[in-house]
XYZ file of C-alpha atoms in Angstrom:
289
model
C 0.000 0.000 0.000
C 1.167 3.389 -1.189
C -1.099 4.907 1.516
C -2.988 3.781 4.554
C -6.384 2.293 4.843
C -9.266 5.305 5.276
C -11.105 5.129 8.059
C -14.349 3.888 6.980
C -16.354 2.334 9.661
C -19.486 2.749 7.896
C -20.503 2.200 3.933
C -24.300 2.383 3.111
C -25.702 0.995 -0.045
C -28.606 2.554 -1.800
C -30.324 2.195 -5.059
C -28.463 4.593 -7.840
C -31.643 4.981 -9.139
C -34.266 5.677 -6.365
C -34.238 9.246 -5.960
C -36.150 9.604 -2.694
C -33.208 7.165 -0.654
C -30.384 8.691 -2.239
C -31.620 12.347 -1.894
C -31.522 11.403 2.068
C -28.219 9.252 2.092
C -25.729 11.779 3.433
C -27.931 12.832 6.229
C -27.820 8.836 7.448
C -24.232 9.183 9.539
C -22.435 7.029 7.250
C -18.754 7.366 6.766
C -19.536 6.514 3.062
C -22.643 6.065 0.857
C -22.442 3.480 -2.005
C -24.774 4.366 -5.209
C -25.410 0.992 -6.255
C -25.506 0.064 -10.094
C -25.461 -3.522 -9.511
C -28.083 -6.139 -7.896
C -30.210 -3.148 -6.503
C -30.618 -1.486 -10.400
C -32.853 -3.812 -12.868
C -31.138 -3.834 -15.923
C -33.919 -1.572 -17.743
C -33.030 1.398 -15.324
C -28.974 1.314 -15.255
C -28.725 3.945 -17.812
C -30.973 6.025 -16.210
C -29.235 5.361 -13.070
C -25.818 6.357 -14.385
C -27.073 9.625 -15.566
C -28.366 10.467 -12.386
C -24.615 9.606 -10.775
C -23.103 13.250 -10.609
C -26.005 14.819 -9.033
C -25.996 12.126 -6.635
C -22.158 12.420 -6.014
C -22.384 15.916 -5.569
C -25.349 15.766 -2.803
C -23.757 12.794 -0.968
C -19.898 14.708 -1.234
C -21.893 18.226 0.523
C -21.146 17.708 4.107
C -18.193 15.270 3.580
C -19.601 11.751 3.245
C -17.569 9.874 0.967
C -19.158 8.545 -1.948
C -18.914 5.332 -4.148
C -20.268 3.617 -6.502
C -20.747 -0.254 -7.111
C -20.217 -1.353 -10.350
C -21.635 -4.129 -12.206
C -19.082 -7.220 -13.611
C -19.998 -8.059 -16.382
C -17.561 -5.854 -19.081
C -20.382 -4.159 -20.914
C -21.953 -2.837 -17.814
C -18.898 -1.746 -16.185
C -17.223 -0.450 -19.077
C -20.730 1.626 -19.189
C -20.251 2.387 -15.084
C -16.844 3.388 -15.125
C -17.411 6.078 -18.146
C -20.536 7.125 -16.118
C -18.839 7.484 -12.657
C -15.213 8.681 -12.727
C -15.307 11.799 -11.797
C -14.556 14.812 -9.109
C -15.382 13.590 -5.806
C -15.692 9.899 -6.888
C -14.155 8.184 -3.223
C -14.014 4.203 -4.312
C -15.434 1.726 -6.156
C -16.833 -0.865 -4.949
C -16.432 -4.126 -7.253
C -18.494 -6.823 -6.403
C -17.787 -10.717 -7.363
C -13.543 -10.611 -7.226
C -12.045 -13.865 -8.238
C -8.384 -13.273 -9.015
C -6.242 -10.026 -9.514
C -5.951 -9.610 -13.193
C -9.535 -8.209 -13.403
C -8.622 -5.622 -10.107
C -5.377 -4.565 -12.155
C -7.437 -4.014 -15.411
C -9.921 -2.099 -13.610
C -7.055 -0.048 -11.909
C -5.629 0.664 -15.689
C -8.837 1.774 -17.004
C -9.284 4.022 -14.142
C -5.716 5.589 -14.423
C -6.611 6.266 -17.856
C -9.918 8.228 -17.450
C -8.580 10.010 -14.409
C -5.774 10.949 -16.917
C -8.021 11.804 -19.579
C -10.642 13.986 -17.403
C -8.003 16.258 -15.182
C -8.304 13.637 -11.552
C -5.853 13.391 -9.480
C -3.645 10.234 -10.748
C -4.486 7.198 -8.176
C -7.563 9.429 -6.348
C -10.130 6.904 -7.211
C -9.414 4.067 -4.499
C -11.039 0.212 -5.248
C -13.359 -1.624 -2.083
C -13.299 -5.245 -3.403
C -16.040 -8.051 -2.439
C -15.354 -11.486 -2.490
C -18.802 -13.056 -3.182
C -17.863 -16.801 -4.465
C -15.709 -19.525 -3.048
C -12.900 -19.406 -6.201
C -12.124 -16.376 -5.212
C -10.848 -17.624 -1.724
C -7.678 -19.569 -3.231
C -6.468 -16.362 -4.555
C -7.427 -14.018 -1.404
C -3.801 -12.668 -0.707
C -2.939 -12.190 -4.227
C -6.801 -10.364 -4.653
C -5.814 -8.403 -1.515
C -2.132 -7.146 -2.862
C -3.173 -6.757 -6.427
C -2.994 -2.854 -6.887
C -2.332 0.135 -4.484
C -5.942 1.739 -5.253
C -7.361 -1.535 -2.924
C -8.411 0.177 -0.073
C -10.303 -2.547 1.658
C -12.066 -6.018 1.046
C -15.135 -7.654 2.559
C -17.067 -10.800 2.013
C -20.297 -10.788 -0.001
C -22.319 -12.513 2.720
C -25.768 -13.188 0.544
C -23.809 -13.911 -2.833
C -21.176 -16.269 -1.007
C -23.678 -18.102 0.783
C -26.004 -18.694 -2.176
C -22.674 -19.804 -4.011
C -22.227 -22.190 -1.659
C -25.439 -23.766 -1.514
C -26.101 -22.609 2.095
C -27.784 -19.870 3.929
C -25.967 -16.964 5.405
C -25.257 -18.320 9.059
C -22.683 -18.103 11.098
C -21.366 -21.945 10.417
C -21.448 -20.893 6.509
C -20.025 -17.441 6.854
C -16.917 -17.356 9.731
C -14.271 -19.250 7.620
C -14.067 -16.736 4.884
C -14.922 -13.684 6.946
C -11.688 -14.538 8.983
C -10.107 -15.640 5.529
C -11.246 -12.100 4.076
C -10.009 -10.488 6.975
C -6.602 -11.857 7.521
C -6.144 -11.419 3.868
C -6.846 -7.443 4.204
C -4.288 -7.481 7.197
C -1.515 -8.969 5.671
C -2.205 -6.630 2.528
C -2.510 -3.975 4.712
C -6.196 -2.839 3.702
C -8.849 -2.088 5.682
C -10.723 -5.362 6.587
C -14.354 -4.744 6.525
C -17.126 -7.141 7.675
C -18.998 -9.021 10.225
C -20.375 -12.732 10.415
C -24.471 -12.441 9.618
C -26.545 -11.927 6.654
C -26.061 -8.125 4.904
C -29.801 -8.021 4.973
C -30.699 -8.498 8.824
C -31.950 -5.321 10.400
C -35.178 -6.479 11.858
C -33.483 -7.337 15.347
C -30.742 -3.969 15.993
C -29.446 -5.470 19.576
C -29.013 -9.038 17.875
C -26.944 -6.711 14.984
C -25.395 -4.727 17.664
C -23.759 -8.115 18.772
C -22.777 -9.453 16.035
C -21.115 -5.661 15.208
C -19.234 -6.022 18.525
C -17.675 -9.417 17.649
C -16.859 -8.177 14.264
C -14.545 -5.655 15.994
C -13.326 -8.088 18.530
C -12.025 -10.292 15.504
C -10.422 -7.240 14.165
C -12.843 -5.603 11.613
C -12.641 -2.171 11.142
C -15.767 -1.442 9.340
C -18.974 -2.754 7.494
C -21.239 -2.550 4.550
C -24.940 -2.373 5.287
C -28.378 -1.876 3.626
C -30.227 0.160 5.995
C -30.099 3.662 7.988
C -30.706 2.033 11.752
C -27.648 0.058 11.135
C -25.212 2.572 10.374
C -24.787 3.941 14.283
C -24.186 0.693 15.513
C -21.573 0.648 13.213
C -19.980 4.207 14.178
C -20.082 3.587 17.798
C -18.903 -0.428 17.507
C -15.690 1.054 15.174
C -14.876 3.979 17.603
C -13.045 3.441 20.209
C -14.523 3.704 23.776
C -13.185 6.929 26.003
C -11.519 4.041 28.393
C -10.236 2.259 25.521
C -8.246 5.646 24.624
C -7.437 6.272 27.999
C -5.887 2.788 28.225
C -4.042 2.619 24.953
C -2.427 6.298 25.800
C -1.486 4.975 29.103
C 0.169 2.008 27.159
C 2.109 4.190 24.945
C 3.465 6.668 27.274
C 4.617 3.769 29.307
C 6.208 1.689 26.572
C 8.243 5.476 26.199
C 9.521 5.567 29.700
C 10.165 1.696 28.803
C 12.382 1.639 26.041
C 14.425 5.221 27.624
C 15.281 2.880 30.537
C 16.266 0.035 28.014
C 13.401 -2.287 28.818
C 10.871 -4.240 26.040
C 8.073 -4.820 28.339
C 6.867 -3.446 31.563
C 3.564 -3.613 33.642
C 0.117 -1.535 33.383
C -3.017 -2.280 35.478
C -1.282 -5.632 37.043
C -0.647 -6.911 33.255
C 2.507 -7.247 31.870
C 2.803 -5.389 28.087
C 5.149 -5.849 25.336
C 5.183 -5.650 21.635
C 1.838 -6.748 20.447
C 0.014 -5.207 23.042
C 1.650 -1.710 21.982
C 0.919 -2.349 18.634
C -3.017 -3.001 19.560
C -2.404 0.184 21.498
C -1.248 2.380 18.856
C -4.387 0.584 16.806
C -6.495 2.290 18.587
C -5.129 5.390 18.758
C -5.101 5.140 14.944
C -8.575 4.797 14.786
C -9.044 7.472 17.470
C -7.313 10.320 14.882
C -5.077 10.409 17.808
């Protein structure tokens, strides 16, 4: 990575082309809204939904949401998506169905050359990838380290499970969540994600759970469908006020630490060394601190 993973804890979806949900999107709390051209769009409305995409950008962009746009896979459509959506204040893309990193690196080319072509900062445009089908998970750390624009990867929780014959439950969906994720780590992009169905917003403490053990395996953010699911998602990703305490307690010790030539030392009747610094400085990261 040429840079380090944003900070998005929370990515919304909504229709491109439903004027009413993506007129309210930035007024939701999400780090990032994601005008969807794929599964949401029937095929008779993506051109309409394309040319709505810079009016949409630019209300999303106002008060400094992030905005994306998923494109379709097959080539006609996304050839059509990417003419339609590169442009000023264009965040990510978020490409759904990822099976091996030639298609990433061809995306990545034709993005350097509209960016090129239409005055964008070279590189701007950053890539969220979704794994959505189990071929895809033999190639995860080459999918993960296949351009710099990869910002982050999550699993495609409806898509993979249907792929796999199953249902989106926790016995179909942990093993490749924690593949996705330790594949985003050792790339060094953001791993986003959580182990539950995309769609399940009926029951917000059961999703407030499942949001808190998303964090505790070390996701950093999440996609989701619906506005009650985004604050779980902001408050889950942010670090507590004793969580900062503690991890600026950790650093200033491991300081005084490594002045008096020592690797670990105690805190709180625990002793701390290396990784638990590094968790430390984690989240501090994620505090802006």
């Amino acid at each position: 990575m040429t840079t380090p993973p944003p900070r998005w804890r929370s990515l919304m979806f909504v229709p491109a082309h439903v004027e009413r949900f993506v007129a309210k999107a930035h007024l939701r709390g999400a780090d990032a809204v994601i005008l969807d051209l794929e599964d949401a769009v029937p095929a008779a409305e993506k051109p309409a939904a394309r040319a709505t995409l810079a009016g949409s950008i630019a209300s999303i962009t106002s008060n400094g949401t992030a905005a994306m746009v998923r494109v379709n896979h097959g080539l006609l459509d996304l050839a059509r998506d990417l003419e339609a959506a590169v442009m000023p204040g264009l965040a990510a893309l978020v490409v759904p169905k990822v099976e091996e990193p030639g298609f990433i690196r061809e995306i990545a080319d034709a993005l350097a050359s509209l960016e090129i072509a239409r005055g964008l900062p070279l590189g701007g445009i950053r890539l969220v990838l979704q794994i959505e089908t189990p071929v895809a998970l033999f190639a995860l750390p080459a999918i993960a380290a296949s351009h710099p624009r990869v910002a982050a990867m999550t699993l495609g929780p409806e898509d993979y499970s249907a792929a796999m014959g199953g249902v989106p439950e926790a016995d179909v969906l942990f093993t490749p969540n924690y593949a996705v994720l330790a594949a985003a780590r050792a790339a060094g992009v953001l791993p986003l994600g959580f182990v539950g169905s995309i769609g399940a917003y009926d029951d917000i403490e059961a999703f407030s759970e499942t949001i808190r053990r998303a964090r505790r395996m070390g996701f950093r953010g999440a996609l989701v469908v619906h506005p009650s699911q985004v604050t779980v998602l902001n408050e889950a990703f942010s670090p507590s006020a004793a969580e900062i305490d503690w991890a600026r307690r950790v650093r200033e010790g491991d300081i005084a630490a490594r002045a008096e030539g020592r690797g670990a030392f105690q805190l709180d009747g625990r002793m701390v060394d290396a990784p638990v610094v590094k968790r430390a400085d984690e989240i501090l990261a994620m505090a802006g601190d």
